[in-house]
């Protein structure tokens, strides 16, 4: 599913331990590390796609997590020219994403990377909340800055400001590139944090 502008609808997942560290995984047969993410099917809501991708890429279910926060609109990034398949009938030039912050309520043993025939990841670890900004592939960095900056207040409610410190605008600019959601990019029918998750996280309703 690709929109008229060439962007594929996608969901991203920031899985966070109660101590503020986040799940960081290595792509199979590649040296790149990233958060879980995946494309939406045409019959899925973003929330449904998120839970499906969570299961496929980490082995976790809704019972292992609480939804703490979600970005309110599409965040876009363009693929590097070498990754654009120009011979396809519908050319995908990038991804437009809705990002979720999840609190992990299970145990490390619940994490499974091998539940599908084609796993996305072959290794994972917990890293500091802002660590991914300086270690994700360059063309995704701007989206990561915007997603984490939006989700950080929700993370702080659980982990505290010491684990998720505020970063300055100058730091944001040095770590990310311009881009992201623009005028008219608010996601119509934007996914809402379930009421139960709001209460459990202490987020105001």
mmCIF file of C-alpha atoms in Angstrom, residues 23-30 32-34 36 57-58 111-114 119-127:
data_model
loop_
_atom_site.group_PDB
_atom_site.id
_atom_site.type_symbol
_atom_site.label_atom_id
_atom_site.label_comp_id
_atom_site.label_asym_id
_atom_site.label_seq_id
_atom_site.Cartn_x
_atom_site.Cartn_y
_atom_site.Cartn_z
ATOM 1 C CA UNK A 23 14.643 -2.046 22.858
ATOM 2 C CA UNK A 24 17.296 -1.733 20.123
ATOM 3 C CA UNK A 25 17.694 -4.483 17.534
ATOM 4 C CA UNK A 26 20.067 -5.461 14.730
ATOM 5 C CA UNK A 27 18.741 -6.222 11.255
ATOM 6 C CA UNK A 28 19.326 -9.765 10.029
ATOM 7 C CA UNK A 29 22.484 -10.066 7.907
ATOM 8 C CA UNK A 30 23.114 -6.313 8.195
ATOM 9 C CA UNK A 32 22.238 -1.648 10.997
ATOM 10 C CA UNK A 33 20.317 -1.268 14.257
ATOM 11 C CA UNK A 34 16.840 0.207 14.638
ATOM 12 C CA UNK A 36 10.860 -2.342 15.267
ATOM 13 C CA UNK A 57 9.357 -8.812 15.207
ATOM 14 C CA UNK A 58 9.682 -9.280 18.985
ATOM 15 C CA UNK A 111 11.295 -11.587 23.710
ATOM 16 C CA UNK A 112 11.556 -13.861 20.666
ATOM 17 C CA UNK A 113 13.074 -12.828 17.349
ATOM 18 C CA UNK A 114 12.502 -16.146 15.571
ATOM 19 C CA UNK A 119 12.973 -12.784 11.100
ATOM 20 C CA UNK A 120 13.733 -9.074 10.887
ATOM 21 C CA UNK A 121 16.333 -9.071 13.674
ATOM 22 C CA UNK A 122 19.077 -11.388 14.907
ATOM 23 C CA UNK A 123 20.207 -9.579 18.091
ATOM 24 C CA UNK A 124 18.842 -7.021 20.542
ATOM 25 C CA UNK A 125 19.761 -5.074 23.673
ATOM 26 C CA UNK A 126 18.413 -2.372 25.995
ATOM 27 C CA UNK A 127 19.901 1.105 25.439
#
